[in-house]
PDB file of C-alpha atoms in Angstrom:
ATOM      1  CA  UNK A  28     111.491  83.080  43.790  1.00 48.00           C
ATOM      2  CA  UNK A  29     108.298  84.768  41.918  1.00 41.00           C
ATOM      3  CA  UNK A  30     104.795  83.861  42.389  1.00 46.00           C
ATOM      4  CA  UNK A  31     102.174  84.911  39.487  1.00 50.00           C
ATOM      5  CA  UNK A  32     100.609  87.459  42.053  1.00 53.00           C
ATOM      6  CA  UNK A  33     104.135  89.797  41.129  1.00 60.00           C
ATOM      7  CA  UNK A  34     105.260  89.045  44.330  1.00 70.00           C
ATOM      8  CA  UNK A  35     108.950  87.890  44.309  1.00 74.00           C
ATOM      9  CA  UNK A  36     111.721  87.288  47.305  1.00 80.00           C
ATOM     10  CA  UNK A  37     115.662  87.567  46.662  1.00 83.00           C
ATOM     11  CA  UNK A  38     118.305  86.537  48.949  1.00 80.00           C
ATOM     12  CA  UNK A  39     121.825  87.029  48.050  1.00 82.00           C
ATOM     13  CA  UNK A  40     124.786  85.354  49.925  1.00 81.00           C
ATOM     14  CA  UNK A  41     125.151  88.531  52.179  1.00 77.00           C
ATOM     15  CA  UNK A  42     122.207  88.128  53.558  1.00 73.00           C
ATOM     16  CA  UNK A  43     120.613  91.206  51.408  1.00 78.00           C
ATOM     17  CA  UNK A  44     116.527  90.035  51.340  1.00 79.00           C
ATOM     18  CA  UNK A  45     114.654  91.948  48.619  1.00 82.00           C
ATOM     19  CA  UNK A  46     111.141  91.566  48.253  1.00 82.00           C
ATOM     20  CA  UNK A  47     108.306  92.672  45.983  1.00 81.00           C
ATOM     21  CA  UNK A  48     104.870  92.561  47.009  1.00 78.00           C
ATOM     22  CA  UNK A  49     101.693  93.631  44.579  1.00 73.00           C
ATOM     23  CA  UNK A  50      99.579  96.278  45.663  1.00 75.00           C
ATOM     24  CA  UNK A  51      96.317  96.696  43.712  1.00 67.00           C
ATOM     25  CA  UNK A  52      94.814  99.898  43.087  1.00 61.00           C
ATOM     26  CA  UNK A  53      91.730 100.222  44.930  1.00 62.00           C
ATOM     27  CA  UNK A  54      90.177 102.682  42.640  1.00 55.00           C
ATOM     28  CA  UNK A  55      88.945  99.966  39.802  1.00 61.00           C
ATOM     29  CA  UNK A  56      89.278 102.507  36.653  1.00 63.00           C
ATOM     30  CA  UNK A  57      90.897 104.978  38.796  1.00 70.00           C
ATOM     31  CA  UNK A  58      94.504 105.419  39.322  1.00 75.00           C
ATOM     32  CA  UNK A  59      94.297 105.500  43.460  1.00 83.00           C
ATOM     33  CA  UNK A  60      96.908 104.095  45.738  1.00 86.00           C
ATOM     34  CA  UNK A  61      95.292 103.303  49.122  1.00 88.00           C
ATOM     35  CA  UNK A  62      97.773 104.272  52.255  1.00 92.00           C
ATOM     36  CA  UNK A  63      96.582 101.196  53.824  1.00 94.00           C
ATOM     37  CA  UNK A  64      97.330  98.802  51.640  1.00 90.00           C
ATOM     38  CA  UNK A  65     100.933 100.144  51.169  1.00 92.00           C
ATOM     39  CA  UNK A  66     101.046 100.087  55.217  1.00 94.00           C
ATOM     40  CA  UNK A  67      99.696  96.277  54.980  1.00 92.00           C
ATOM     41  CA  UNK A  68     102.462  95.323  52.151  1.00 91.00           C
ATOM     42  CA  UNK A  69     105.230  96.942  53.881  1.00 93.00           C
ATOM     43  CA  UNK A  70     103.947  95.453  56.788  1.00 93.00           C
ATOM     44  CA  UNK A  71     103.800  92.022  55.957  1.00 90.00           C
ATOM     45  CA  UNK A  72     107.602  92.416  53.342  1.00 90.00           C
ATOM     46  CA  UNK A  73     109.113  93.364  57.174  1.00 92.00           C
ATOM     47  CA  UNK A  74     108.140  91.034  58.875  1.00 92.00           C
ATOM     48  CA  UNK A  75     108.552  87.957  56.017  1.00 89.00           C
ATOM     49  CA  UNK A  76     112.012  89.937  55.811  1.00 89.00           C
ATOM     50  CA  UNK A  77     112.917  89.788  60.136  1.00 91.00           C
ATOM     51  CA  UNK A  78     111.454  85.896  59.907  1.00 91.00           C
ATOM     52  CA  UNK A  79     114.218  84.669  56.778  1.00 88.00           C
ATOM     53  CA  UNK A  80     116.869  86.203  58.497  1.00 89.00           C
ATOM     54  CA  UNK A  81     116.335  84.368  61.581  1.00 91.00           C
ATOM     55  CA  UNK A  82     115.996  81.321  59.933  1.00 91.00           C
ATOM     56  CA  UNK A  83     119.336  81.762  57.824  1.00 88.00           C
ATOM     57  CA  UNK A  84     120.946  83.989  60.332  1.00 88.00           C
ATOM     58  CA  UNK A  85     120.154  82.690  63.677  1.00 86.00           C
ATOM     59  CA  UNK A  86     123.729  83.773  65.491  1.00 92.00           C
ATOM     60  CA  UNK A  87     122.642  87.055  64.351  1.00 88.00           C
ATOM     61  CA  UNK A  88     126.003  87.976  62.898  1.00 89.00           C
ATOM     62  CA  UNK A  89     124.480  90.379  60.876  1.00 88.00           C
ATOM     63  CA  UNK A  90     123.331  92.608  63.500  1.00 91.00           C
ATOM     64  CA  UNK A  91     122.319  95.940  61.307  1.00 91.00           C
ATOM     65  CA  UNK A  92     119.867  96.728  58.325  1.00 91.00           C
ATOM     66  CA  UNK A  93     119.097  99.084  55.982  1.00 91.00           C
ATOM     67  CA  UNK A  94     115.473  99.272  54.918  1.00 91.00           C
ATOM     68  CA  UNK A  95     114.450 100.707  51.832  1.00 91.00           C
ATOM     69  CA  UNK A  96     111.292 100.840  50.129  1.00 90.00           C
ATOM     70  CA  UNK A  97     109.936 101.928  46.508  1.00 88.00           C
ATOM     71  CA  UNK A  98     106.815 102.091  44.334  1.00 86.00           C
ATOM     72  CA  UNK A  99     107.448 100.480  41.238  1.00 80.00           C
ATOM     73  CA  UNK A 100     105.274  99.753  37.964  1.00 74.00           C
ATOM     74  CA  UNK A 101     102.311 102.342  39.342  1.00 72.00           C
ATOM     75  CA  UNK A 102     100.284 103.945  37.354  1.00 67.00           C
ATOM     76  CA  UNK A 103      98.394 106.268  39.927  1.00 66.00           C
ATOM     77  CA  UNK A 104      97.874 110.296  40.449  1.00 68.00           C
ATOM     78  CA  UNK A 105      95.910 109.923  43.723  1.00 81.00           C
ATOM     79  CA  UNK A 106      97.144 108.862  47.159  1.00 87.00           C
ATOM     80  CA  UNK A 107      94.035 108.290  49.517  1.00 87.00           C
ATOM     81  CA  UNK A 108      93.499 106.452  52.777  1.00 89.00           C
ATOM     82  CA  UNK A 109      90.961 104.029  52.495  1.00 90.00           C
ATOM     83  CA  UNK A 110      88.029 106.017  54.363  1.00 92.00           C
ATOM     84  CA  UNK A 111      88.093 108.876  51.650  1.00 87.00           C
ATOM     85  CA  UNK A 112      88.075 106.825  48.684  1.00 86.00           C
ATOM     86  CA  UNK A 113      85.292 104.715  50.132  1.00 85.00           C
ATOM     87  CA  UNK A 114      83.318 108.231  50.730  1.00 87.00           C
ATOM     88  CA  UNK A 115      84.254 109.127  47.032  1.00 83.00           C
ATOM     89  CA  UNK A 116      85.190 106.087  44.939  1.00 79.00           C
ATOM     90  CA  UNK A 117      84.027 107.359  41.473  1.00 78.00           C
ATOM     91  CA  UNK A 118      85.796 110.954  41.510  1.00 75.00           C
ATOM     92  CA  UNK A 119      89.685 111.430  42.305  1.00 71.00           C
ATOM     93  CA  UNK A 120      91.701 114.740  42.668  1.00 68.00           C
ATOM     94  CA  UNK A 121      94.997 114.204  40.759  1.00 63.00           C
ATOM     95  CA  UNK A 122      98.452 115.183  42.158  1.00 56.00           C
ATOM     96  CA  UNK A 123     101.485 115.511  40.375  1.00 53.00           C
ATOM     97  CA  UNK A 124     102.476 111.999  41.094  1.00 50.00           C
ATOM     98  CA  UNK A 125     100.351 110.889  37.907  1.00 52.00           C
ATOM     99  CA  UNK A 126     102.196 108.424  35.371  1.00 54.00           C
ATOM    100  CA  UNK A 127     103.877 105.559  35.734  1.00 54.00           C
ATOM    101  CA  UNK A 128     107.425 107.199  35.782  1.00 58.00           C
ATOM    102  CA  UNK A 129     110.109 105.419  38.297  1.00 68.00           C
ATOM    103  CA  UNK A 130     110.650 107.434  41.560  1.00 78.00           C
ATOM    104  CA  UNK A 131     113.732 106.858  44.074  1.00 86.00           C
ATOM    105  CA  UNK A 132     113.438 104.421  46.578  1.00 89.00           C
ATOM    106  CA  UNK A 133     113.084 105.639  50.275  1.00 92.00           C
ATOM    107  CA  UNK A 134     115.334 105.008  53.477  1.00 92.00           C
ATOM    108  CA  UNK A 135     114.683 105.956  56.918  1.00 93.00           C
ATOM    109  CA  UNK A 136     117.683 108.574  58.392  1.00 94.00           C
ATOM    110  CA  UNK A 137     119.862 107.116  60.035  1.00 93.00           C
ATOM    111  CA  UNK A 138     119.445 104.488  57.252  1.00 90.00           C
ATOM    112  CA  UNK A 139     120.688 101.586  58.703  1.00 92.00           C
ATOM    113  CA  UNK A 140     119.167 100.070  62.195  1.00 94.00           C
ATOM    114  CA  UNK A 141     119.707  97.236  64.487  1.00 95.00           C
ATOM    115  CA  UNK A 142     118.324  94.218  63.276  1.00 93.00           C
ATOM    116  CA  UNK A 143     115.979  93.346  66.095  1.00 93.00           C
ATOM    117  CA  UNK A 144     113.743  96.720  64.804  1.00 95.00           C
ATOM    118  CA  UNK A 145     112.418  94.545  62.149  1.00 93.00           C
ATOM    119  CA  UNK A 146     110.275  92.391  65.158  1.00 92.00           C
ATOM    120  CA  UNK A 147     110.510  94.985  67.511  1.00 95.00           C
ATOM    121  CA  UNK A 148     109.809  98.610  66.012  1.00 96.00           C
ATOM    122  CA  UNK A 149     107.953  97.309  62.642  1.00 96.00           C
ATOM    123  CA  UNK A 150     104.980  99.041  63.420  1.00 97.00           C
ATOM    124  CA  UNK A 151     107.358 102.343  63.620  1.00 97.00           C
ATOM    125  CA  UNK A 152     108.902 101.936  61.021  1.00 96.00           C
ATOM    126  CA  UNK A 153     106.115 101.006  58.143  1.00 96.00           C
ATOM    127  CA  UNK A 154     104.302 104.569  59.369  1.00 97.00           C
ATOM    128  CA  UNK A 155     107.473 106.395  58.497  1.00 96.00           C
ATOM    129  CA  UNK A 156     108.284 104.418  55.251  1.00 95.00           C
ATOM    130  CA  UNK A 157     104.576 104.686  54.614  1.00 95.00           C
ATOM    131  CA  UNK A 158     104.808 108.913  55.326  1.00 96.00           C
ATOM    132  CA  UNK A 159     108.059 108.974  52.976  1.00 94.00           C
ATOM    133  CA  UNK A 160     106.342 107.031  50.059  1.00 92.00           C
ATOM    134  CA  UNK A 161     102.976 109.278  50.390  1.00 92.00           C
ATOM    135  CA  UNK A 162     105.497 112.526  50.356  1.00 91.00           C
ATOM    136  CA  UNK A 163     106.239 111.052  46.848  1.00 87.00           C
ATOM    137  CA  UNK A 164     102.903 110.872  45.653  1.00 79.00           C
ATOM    138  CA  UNK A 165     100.997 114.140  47.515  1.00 73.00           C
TER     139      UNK A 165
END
């Protein structure tokens, strides 16, 4: 399923849930990617991703996951939190993450976890897939 935002869900019959959420750059003309928002979308794809699975697995027969996450389709050379591009929005340092050039997607170590992290460690785990995408990008 797609919506026109770019946001688009995949289930397979294994139970494998992929989603896509948009982030917008913050930065208007300037390629920024704001931590927060990241945080938010990652956020948000966890839990949407610990609510399907209850509703198609409710047994919980598939008791592990592995959680990946990857910025696609960006076009950015600045990572920022939100307070330091709000005290500079018109100037921007770039890294070497600037382009749009594919980067690998990131896992957590040990990859895989039990399922109930999703509801119960979320918070947890978007910092350190939020700290692994930023290592990308800084």
């Amino acid at each position: 399923m797609s919506q026109d935002s770019g946001a688009h869900i995949r289930l397979d019959e294994e139970g494998a849930v992929r989603i896509g959420a948009l982030v917008k750059s913050a930065g208007g003309n300037l390629p920024v990617i704001i931590g927060e928002d990241v945080s938010a979308a990652l956020d948000s794809a966890l839990g949407y991703a610990s609510e399907t699975l209850e509703q198609i697995d409710g047994t919980q027969r598939l008791s592990r996951v592995v959680i990946a996450a990857a910025l696609r389709n960006v076009r950015a050379g600045a990572w920022r939190t939100r307070a330091e591009h709000d005290a500079s929005p018109n100037a921007v340092s770039m890294g070497r993450g600037f382009g749009n050039e594919e980067r690998a997607a990131v896992h957590l170590q040990p990859p895989d976890r039990a399922r109930g992290a999703l509801a119960f460690d979320r918070q947890s785990l978007v910092e350190d897939l939020t700290t692994l995408l930023k290592r990308q990008w800084v």
